[in-house]
Amino acid sequence: MSDVPRILLIGSDGQVGWELRRTLAPVGHVIPASMAGTAGPAIDLLDASSVRRVFNETAPDVVVNAAAYTAVDKAESEPELAQAINADAVHVLAELAAGADVPVLHYSTDFVFSGRTDRPYREDDAPEPMSVYGKTKLAGELALLDSDADALVLRTAWVYGVRGRNFLLTMLNLFRERNELRIVDDQVGTPTWSRMLAEVTAQVLHAVLTGAVDIKQVKGLYHVTSSGAVSWFGFADAIREGSCHNCEIKPIPTSEYPAPARRPAYSVLDTTKFRTTFGLTLPDWRQSLAMCIEDLPAQR
Ligand SMILES: NC(=O)c1ccc[n+]([C@@H]2O[C@H](COP(=O)([O-])OP(=O)(O)OC[C@H]3O[C@@H](n4cnc5c(N)ncnc54)[C@H](OP(=O)(O)O)[C@@H]3O)[C@@H](O)[C@H]2O)c1
């Protein structure tokens, strides 16, 4: 390995990828690869030769894949595209990483579960995705976990932040435009700040790259979210309170907000395995939300 580890960050323009460019900077030399190729190599996960070329030309010591097809509803009408990006490309990455003996860190989602449970999901609970997005993300997980690559797959949930397309920014825009909103109150999960996810990712990678943990021992699947749980309605209400808007919010059932993709009614993830393996805990979702709101530009 080089003196300063070379970190190939795929998807560096996404909401998690953008935060990773910052949090990974002290851990190694970050090579930010994105579709546009603005800050580093251009990469297109739809094109296996582009993935191979970027991997071979950048000769990474570790790969972080934060790119994905994340348009949950659109995926229902574009299943081939979602499969190609979320599963087939990850399969190519797994082969490259296994061949070069390079660890890979990848993200997955709470949407691999059906939500038919009354306790937080553990890593060994059987997945049962109900949407194209969930199915293709599960296939991506398996492409890595069933390969010979030293892979860490972090399942996370309800990601928001100061950048990108996410529930926090959508709500803040709607609060300015509307006097009343109706928000689903029968889907429960854990909002997770992209910054916190990027922070713990950096700490995990640092531990792997310095040998503080042995990747051969710790590789596998982990649940990583903030602590606590709330419905979309509760999350919206907390955003309204924290951002001092006075738009009225009414709770509604999912049946009154039909969407192309089915979503789990309850997808809280049990993060015990991550906490005990790496000694890292993300704060309660309310605490993270308050910090994220403090970070927003003033006009929000
Ligand atoms: N957002 C959530 O609520 C959530 C919840 C659970 C898990 N996750 C997982 O967390 C990870 C990060 O998600 P995120 O919220 O940061 O997603 P995001 O903001 O949508 O970013 C995804 C990135 O992937 C890039 N991408 C899409 N297609 C590509 C392709 N063909 N080739 C190269 N890059 C491509 C996108 O580029 P463009 O911007 O140019 O399209 C975008 O920069 C993903 O694995 C996601 O499945 C997210």
Short mmCIF file of N, CA and C and ligand atoms in Angstrom, two decimals, residues 11 13-17 35 43-46 66-68 70 85 107-110 133 137 156-159 165, ligand 1:
data_model
loop_
_atom_site.label_atom_id
_atom_site.label_comp_id
_atom_site.label_asym_id
_atom_site.label_seq_id
_atom_site.Cartn_x
_atom_site.Cartn_y
_atom_site.Cartn_z
N GLY A 11 -19.12 8.07 -7.01
CA GLY A 11 -20.37 8.76 -6.64
C GLY A 11 -20.10 9.96 -5.78
N ASP A 13 -20.43 13.03 -6.21
CA ASP A 13 -21.34 14.18 -6.30
C ASP A 13 -22.69 13.92 -5.61
N GLY A 14 -22.91 12.74 -5.08
CA GLY A 14 -24.17 12.43 -4.42
C GLY A 14 -24.19 13.03 -3.02
N GLN A 15 -25.32 12.90 -2.32
CA GLN A 15 -25.38 13.57 -1.01
C GLN A 15 -24.41 12.93 -0.01
N VAL A 16 -24.28 11.63 0.00
CA VAL A 16 -23.30 10.98 0.89
C VAL A 16 -21.89 11.16 0.33
N GLY A 17 -21.75 10.99 -0.99
CA GLY A 17 -20.44 11.12 -1.63
C GLY A 17 -19.81 12.48 -1.39
N MET A 35 -20.13 10.83 -12.40
CA MET A 35 -20.63 10.83 -13.78
C MET A 35 -20.02 11.99 -14.55
N ILE A 43 -16.85 8.47 -14.41
CA ILE A 43 -17.17 7.05 -14.34
C ILE A 43 -18.66 6.87 -14.62
N ASP A 44 -19.00 5.84 -15.37
CA ASP A 44 -20.41 5.54 -15.62
C ASP A 44 -20.65 4.07 -15.25
N LEU A 45 -21.41 3.88 -14.20
CA LEU A 45 -21.65 2.51 -13.72
C LEU A 45 -22.46 1.68 -14.72
N LEU A 46 -23.05 2.33 -15.71
CA LEU A 46 -23.78 1.57 -16.73
C LEU A 46 -22.83 0.93 -17.74
N ALA A 66 -20.37 5.16 -3.29
CA ALA A 66 -21.53 5.91 -2.81
C ALA A 66 -22.49 6.22 -3.96
N ALA A 67 -22.22 5.66 -5.13
CA ALA A 67 -23.11 5.89 -6.28
C ALA A 67 -24.21 4.85 -6.28
N ALA A 68 -25.37 5.24 -6.74
CA ALA A 68 -26.49 4.30 -6.84
C ALA A 68 -27.60 4.93 -7.66
N THR A 70 -31.03 5.93 -7.09
CA THR A 70 -31.76 6.12 -5.83
C THR A 70 -33.19 6.66 -6.01
N ILE A 85 -27.21 -0.39 -12.45
CA ILE A 85 -26.39 0.49 -11.59
C ILE A 85 -26.25 -0.10 -10.18
N TYR A 107 -22.82 0.99 0.19
CA TYR A 107 -24.02 1.30 0.99
C TYR A 107 -25.25 0.58 0.46
N SER A 108 -26.11 0.17 1.39
CA SER A 108 -27.40 -0.37 0.98
C SER A 108 -28.49 0.28 1.84
N THR A 109 -29.66 -0.31 1.81
CA THR A 109 -30.84 0.40 2.28
C THR A 109 -31.78 -0.43 3.16
N ASP A 110 -32.53 0.27 4.02
CA ASP A 110 -33.59 -0.37 4.81
C ASP A 110 -34.71 -0.88 3.91
N TYR A 133 -36.30 -0.80 -6.47
CA TYR A 133 -35.11 -0.23 -5.81
C TYR A 133 -34.59 -1.19 -4.75
N LYS A 137 -31.02 -3.18 -4.90
CA LYS A 137 -30.01 -2.91 -3.86
C LYS A 137 -29.63 -4.20 -3.15
N THR A 156 -28.13 1.68 5.38
CA THR A 156 -28.55 2.85 6.10
C THR A 156 -29.99 3.21 5.72
N ALA A 157 -30.49 4.37 6.15
CA ALA A 157 -31.92 4.67 5.93
C ALA A 157 -32.19 6.17 5.95
N TRP A 158 -33.21 6.57 5.23
CA TRP A 158 -33.79 7.92 5.30
C TRP A 158 -32.70 9.01 5.34
N VAL A 159 -31.81 8.98 4.36
CA VAL A 159 -30.65 9.88 4.38
C VAL A 159 -31.06 11.30 3.94
N ARG A 165 -31.06 15.68 -3.29
CA ARG A 165 -32.51 15.51 -3.20
C ARG A 165 -32.81 14.74 -1.93
N1 LIG B 1 -30.97 8.66 0.10
C1 LIG B 1 -31.47 7.78 0.98
O1 LIG B 1 -32.45 8.06 1.67
C2 LIG B 1 -30.80 6.45 1.19
C3 LIG B 1 -31.37 5.56 2.12
C4 LIG B 1 -30.75 4.31 2.31
C5 LIG B 1 -29.62 3.98 1.59
N2 LIG B 1 -29.11 4.87 0.69
C6 LIG B 1 -27.92 4.46 -0.07
O2 LIG B 1 -26.85 5.34 0.26
C7 LIG B 1 -25.99 5.49 -0.86
C8 LIG B 1 -25.79 6.97 -1.16
O3 LIG B 1 -27.07 7.54 -1.46
P1 LIG B 1 -27.29 9.09 -1.70
O4 LIG B 1 -28.49 9.48 -0.94
O5 LIG B 1 -26.01 9.84 -1.49
O6 LIG B 1 -27.67 9.08 -3.25
P2 LIG B 1 -27.66 10.25 -4.31
O7 LIG B 1 -27.59 11.56 -3.64
O8 LIG B 1 -28.78 9.96 -5.25
O9 LIG B 1 -26.28 10.03 -5.06
C9 LIG B 1 -26.07 8.92 -5.88
C10 LIG B 1 -24.96 9.28 -6.85
O10 LIG B 1 -24.83 8.18 -7.76
C11 LIG B 1 -24.55 8.72 -9.01
N3 LIG B 1 -24.90 7.84 -10.11
C12 LIG B 1 -26.13 7.48 -10.52
N4 LIG B 1 -26.04 6.73 -11.63
C13 LIG B 1 -24.72 6.61 -11.91
C14 LIG B 1 -23.99 5.98 -12.93
N5 LIG B 1 -24.58 5.32 -13.93
N6 LIG B 1 -22.64 6.06 -12.92
C15 LIG B 1 -22.02 6.77 -11.94
N7 LIG B 1 -22.65 7.40 -10.95
C16 LIG B 1 -23.99 7.33 -10.94
C17 LIG B 1 -25.40 9.97 -9.08
O11 LIG B 1 -24.88 10.82 -10.07
P3 LIG B 1 -25.80 11.99 -10.68
O12 LIG B 1 -26.07 12.92 -9.56
O13 LIG B 1 -24.92 12.56 -11.76
O14 LIG B 1 -27.03 11.31 -11.18
C18 LIG B 1 -25.25 10.54 -7.68
O15 LIG B 1 -24.17 11.44 -7.58
C19 LIG B 1 -26.65 4.71 -2.00
O16 LIG B 1 -26.09 3.41 -2.06
C20 LIG B 1 -28.10 4.58 -1.56
O17 LIG B 1 -28.73 3.44 -2.13
C21 LIG B 1 -29.66 6.10 0.48
#
